[in-house]
Tab-separated table of C-alpha atoms in Angstrom:
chain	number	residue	atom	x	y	z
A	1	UNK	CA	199.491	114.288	33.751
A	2	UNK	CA	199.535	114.122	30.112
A	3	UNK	CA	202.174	116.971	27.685
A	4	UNK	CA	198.623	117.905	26.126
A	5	UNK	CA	197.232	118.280	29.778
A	6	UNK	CA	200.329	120.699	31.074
A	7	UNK	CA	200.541	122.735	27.306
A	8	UNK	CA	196.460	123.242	26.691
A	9	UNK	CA	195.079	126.719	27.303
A	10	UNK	CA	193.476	127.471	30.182
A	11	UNK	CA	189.342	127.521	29.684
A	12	UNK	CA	188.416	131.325	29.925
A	13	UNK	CA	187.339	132.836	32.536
A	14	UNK	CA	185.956	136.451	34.207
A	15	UNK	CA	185.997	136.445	37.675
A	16	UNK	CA	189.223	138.230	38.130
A	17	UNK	CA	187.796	141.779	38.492
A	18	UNK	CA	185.482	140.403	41.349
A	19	UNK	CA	188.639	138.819	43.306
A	20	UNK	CA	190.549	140.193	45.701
A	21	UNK	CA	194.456	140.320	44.977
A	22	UNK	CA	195.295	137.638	47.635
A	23	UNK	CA	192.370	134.940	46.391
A	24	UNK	CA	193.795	135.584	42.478
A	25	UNK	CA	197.258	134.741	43.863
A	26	UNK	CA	196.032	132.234	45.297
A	27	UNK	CA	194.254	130.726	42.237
A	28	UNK	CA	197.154	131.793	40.312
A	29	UNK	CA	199.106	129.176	42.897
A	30	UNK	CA	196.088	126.279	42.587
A	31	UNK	CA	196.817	126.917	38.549
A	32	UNK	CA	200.052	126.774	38.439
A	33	UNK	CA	200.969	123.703	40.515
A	34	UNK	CA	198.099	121.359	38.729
A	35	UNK	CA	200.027	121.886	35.109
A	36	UNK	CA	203.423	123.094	35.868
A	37	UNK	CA	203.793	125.821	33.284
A	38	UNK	CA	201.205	128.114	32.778
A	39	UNK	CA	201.835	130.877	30.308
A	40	UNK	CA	201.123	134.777	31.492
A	41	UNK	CA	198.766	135.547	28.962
A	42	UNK	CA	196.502	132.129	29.997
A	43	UNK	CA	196.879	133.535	33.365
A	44	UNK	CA	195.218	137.112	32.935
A	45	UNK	CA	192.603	135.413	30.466
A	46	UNK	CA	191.723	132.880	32.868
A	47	UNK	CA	191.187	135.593	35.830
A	48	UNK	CA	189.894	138.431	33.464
A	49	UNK	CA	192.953	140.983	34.493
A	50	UNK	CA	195.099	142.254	32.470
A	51	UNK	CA	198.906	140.418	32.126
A	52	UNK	CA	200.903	143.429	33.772
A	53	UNK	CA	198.589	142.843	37.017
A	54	UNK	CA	199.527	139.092	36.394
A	55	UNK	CA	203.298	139.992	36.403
A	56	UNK	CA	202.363	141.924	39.451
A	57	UNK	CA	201.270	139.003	41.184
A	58	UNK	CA	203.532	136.863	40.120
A	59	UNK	CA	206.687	138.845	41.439
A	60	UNK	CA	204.757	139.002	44.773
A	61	UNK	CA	204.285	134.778	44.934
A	62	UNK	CA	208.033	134.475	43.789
A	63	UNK	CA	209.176	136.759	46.670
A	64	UNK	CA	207.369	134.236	49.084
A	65	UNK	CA	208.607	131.382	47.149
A	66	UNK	CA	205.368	130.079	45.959
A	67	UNK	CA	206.244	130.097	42.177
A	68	UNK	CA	208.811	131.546	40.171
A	69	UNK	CA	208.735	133.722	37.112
A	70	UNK	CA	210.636	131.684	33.603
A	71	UNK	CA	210.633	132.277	29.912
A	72	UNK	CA	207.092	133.159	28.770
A	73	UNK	CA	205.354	132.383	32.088
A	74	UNK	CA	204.967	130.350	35.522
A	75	UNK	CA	206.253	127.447	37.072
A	76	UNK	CA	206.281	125.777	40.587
A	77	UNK	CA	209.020	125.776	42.259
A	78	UNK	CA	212.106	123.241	41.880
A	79	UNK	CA	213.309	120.993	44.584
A	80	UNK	CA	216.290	121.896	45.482
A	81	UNK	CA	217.970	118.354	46.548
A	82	UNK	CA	221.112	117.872	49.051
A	83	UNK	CA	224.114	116.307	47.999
A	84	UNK	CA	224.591	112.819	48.339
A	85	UNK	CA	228.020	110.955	47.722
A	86	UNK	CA	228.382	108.392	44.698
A	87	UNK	CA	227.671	105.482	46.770
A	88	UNK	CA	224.056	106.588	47.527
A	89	UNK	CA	222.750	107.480	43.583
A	90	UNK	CA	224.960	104.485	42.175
A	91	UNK	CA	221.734	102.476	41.555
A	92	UNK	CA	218.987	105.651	41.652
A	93	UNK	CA	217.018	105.179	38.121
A	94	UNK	CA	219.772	103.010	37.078
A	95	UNK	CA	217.665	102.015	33.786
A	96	UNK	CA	217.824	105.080	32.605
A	97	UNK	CA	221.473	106.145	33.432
A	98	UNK	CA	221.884	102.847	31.206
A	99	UNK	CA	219.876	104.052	28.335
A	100	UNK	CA	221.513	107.708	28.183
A	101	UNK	CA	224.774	105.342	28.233
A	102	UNK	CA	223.693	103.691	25.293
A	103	UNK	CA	222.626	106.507	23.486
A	104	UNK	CA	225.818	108.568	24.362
A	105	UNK	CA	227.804	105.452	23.294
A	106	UNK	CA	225.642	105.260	19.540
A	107	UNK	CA	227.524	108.978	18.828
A	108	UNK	CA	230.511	107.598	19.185
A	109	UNK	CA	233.068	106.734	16.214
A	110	UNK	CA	237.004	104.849	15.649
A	111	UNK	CA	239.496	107.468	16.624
A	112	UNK	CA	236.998	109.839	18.573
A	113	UNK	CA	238.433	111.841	21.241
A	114	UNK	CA	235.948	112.079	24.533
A	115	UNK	CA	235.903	113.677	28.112
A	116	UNK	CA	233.519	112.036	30.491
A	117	UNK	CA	232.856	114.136	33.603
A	118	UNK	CA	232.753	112.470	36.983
A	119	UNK	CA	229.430	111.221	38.229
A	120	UNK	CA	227.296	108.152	38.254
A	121	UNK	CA	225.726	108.550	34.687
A	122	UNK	CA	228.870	109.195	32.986
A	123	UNK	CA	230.164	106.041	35.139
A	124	UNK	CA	227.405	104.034	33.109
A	125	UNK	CA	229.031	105.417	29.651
A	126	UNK	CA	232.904	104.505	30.612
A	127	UNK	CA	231.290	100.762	31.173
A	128	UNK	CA	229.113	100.805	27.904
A	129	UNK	CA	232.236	102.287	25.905
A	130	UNK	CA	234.689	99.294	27.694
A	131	UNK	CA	231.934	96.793	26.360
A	132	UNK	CA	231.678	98.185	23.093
A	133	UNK	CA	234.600	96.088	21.584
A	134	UNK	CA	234.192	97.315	17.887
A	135	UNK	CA	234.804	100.845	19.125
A	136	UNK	CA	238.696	101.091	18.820
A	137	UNK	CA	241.396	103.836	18.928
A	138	UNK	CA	239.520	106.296	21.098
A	139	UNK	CA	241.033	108.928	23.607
A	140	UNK	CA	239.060	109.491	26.656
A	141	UNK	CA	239.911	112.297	29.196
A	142	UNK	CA	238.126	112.164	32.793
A	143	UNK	CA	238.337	113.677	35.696
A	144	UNK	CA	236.484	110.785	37.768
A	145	UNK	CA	238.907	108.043	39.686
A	146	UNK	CA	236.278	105.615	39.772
A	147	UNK	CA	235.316	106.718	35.472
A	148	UNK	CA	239.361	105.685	34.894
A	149	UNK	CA	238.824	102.140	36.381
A	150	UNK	CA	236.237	101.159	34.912
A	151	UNK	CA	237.689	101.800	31.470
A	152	UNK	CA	240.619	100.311	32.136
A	153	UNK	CA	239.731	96.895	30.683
A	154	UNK	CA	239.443	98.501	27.608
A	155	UNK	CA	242.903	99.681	27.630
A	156	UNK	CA	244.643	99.484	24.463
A	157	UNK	CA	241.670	99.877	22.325
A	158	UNK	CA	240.547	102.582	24.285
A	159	UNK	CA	243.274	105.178	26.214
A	160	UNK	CA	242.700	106.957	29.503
A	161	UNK	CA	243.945	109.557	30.192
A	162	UNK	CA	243.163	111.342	33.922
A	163	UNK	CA	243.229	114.682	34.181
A	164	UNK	CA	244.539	115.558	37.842
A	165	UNK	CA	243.706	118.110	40.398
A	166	UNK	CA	242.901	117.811	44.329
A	167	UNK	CA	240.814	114.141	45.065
A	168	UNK	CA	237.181	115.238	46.070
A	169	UNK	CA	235.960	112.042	47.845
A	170	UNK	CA	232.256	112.717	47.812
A	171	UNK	CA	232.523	112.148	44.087
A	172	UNK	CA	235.235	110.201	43.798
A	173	UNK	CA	236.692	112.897	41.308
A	174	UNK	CA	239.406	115.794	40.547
A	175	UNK	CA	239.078	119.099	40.838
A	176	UNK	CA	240.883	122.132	41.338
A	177	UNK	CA	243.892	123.166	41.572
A	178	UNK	CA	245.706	121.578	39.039
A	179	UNK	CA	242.347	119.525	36.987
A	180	UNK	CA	242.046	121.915	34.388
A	181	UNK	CA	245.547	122.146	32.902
A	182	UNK	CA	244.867	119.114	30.895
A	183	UNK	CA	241.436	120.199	29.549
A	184	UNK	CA	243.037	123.689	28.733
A	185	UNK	CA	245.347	121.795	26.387
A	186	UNK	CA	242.729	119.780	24.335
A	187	UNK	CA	240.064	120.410	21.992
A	188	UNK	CA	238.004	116.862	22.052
A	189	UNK	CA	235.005	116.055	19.780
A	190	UNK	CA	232.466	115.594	22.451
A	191	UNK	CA	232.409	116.011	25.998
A	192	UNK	CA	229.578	114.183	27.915
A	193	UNK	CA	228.550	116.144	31.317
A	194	UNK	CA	226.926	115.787	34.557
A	195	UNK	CA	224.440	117.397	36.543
A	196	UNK	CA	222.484	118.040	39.580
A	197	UNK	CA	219.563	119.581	37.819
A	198	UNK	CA	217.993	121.476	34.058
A	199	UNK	CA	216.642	124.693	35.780
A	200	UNK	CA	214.722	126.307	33.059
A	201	UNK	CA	215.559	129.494	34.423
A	202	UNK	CA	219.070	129.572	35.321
A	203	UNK	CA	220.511	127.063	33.550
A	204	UNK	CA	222.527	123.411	34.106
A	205	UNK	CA	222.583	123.271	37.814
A	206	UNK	CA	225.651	121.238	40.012
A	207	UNK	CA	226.450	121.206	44.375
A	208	UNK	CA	229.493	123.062	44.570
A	209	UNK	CA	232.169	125.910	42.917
A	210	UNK	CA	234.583	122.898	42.762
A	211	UNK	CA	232.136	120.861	40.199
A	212	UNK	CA	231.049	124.271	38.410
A	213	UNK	CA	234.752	125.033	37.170
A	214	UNK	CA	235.287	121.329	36.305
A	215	UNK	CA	232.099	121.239	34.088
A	216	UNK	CA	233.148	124.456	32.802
A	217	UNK	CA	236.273	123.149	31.890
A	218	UNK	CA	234.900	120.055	29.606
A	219	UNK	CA	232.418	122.148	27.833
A	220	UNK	CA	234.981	124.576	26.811
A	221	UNK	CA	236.885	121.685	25.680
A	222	UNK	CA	234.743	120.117	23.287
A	223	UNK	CA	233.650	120.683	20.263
A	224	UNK	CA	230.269	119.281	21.240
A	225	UNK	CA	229.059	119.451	25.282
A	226	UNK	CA	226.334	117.520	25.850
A	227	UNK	CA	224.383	117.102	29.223
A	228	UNK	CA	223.538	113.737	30.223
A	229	UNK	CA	220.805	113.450	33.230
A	230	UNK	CA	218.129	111.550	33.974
A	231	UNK	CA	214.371	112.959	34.085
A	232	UNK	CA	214.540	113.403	37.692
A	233	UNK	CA	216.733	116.512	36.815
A	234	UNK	CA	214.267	118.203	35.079
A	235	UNK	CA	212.436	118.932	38.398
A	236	UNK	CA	215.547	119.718	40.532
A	237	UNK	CA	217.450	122.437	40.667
A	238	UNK	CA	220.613	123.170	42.632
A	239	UNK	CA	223.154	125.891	43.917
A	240	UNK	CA	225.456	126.861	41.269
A	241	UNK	CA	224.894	127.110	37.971
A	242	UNK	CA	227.816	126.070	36.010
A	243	UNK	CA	226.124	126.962	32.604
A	244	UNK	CA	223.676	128.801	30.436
A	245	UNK	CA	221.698	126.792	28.044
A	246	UNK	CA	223.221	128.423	24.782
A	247	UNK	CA	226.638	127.240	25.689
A	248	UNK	CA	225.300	123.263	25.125
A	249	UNK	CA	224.462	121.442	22.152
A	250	UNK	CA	222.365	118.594	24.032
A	251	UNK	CA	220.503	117.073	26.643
A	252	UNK	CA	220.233	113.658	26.527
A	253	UNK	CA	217.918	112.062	29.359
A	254	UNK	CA	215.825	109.621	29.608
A	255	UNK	CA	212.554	108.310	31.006
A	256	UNK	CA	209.622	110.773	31.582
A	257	UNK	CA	210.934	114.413	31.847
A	258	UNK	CA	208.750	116.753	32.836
A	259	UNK	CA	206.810	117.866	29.602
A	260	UNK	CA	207.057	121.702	30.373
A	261	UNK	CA	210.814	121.946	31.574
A	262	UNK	CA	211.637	120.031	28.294
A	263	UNK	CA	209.577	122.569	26.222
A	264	UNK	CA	211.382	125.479	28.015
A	265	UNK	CA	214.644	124.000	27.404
A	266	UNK	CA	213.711	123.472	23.786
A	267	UNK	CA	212.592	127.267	23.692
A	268	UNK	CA	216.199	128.461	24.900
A	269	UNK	CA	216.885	126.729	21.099
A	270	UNK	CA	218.556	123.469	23.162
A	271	UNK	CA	217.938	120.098	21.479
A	272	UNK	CA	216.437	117.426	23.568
A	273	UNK	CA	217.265	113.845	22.762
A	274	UNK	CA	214.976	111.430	25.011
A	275	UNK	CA	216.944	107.843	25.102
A	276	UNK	CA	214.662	104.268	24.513
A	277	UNK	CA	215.134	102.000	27.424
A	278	UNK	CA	217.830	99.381	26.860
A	279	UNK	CA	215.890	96.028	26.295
């Protein structure tokens, strides 16, 4: 489905005063998962009642799970996906991880300091940044084992440093106790961060408390925090939200987001940067 498909009005309508409450939820359902996003105010005009009745209904579908209320109006629900170790997503929508590498990569200049989070997208970054040999004299922090080696062919041009904490195998990275004390030191230019999904209600999603004070930790670090995830993220959501969108500077994804979680991130006043495939 098209952006203009999802963001067009709904055609008017005036059969909502003839419908019973459970049809009109039931329409407001059928609406609802064919764009996406439908705004309240389509919604009553649409079924010809008025937008607190809409509200009304729409409380009583997110109580059953059928929808759930966002920022100006509707949207199906998220899946909500299980965690899977590093091994398994290594290669998921690898093309893309590459281009958000890329693109992360482009921002970077001589003498930059950078924290890479732990993950498989940030993984693609620490290999970009050890092949980009006219990059020199850059500091990168990281909390992922697996992030470390990969950079360490790059090692003098580029130094790693690890930050430390309790190994968390499932991710190959550090966490708490002991991972922040570096991060609580530094101030670093940009911080480049993982996630398990964009949920345009909550925020930037991730599995576990562990992650969440990690993540935390970068983006309070840098001077710029910028999420890096794939498009499949911006139809996920996930248990803990680590962040709110006004304490980000960026999204970077790439591939096909989802045309009305992009535009609700973009309302929360987030920029979103859409990387070109690597040719």
């Amino acid at each position: 489905m098209s952006e203009a498909q999802r963001s067009e009005p709904l055609p008017a309508g005036g059969a909502g005063d003839t419908l019973a409450s459970g049809e009109r939820r039931q329409r407001i359902l059928s609406l609802v998962r064919a764009r996406d996003f439908v705004r309240i105010q389509d919604l009553s005009r649409q079924l010809g009642v008025s937008e607190v009745t809409i509200r009304s209904d729409v409380d009583a579908l997110a109580r059953d799970g059928g929808l759930r209320r966002v920022r100006g109006g509707v949207m199906r629900v998220l899946q909500t996906v299980p965690e899977l170790r590093y091994e398994a997503r290594s290669t998921d929508r690898l093309a893309e991880k590459k281009a958000i590498a890329a693109a992360a990569v482009a921002m970077l200049s001589d003498g930059d300091s950078v924290i890479l989070d732990a993950g498989t997208t940030t993984m693609e970054i620490a290999h970009a940044l050890a092949d980009r040999t006219d990059l020199t004299d850059l500091t990168v922090f990281t909390a992922g084992l697996n992030v470390a080696l990969a950079l360490e062919r790059a090692i003098p041009r580029i130094q790693v440093i690890v930050t430390g904490g309790a190994l968390r195998p499932q991710q190959h990275s550090l966490v708490e106790p002991l991972s922040t004390l570096v991060l609580e030191r530094i101030r670093a230019a940009i911080g480049f961060v993982g996630c398990n999904g964009i949920d345009p209600s909550l925020g930037i999603m991730c599995m576990s408390l562990p992650d969440a004070g990690l993540k935390q930790a970068i983006i309070a670090a840098s001077h710029r925090s910028i999420i890096v995830a794939d498009a499949s993220k911006f139809s996920q959501t996930s248990l803990v939200r680590f962040c709110p969108f006004e304490e980000i500077d960026m999204v970077l994804t790439a591939g096909t987001p989802d045309p009305a979680a992009v535009g609700l991130v973009a309302e929360a006043g987030v920029e979103v940067r859409v990387a070109e495939a690597v040719g």
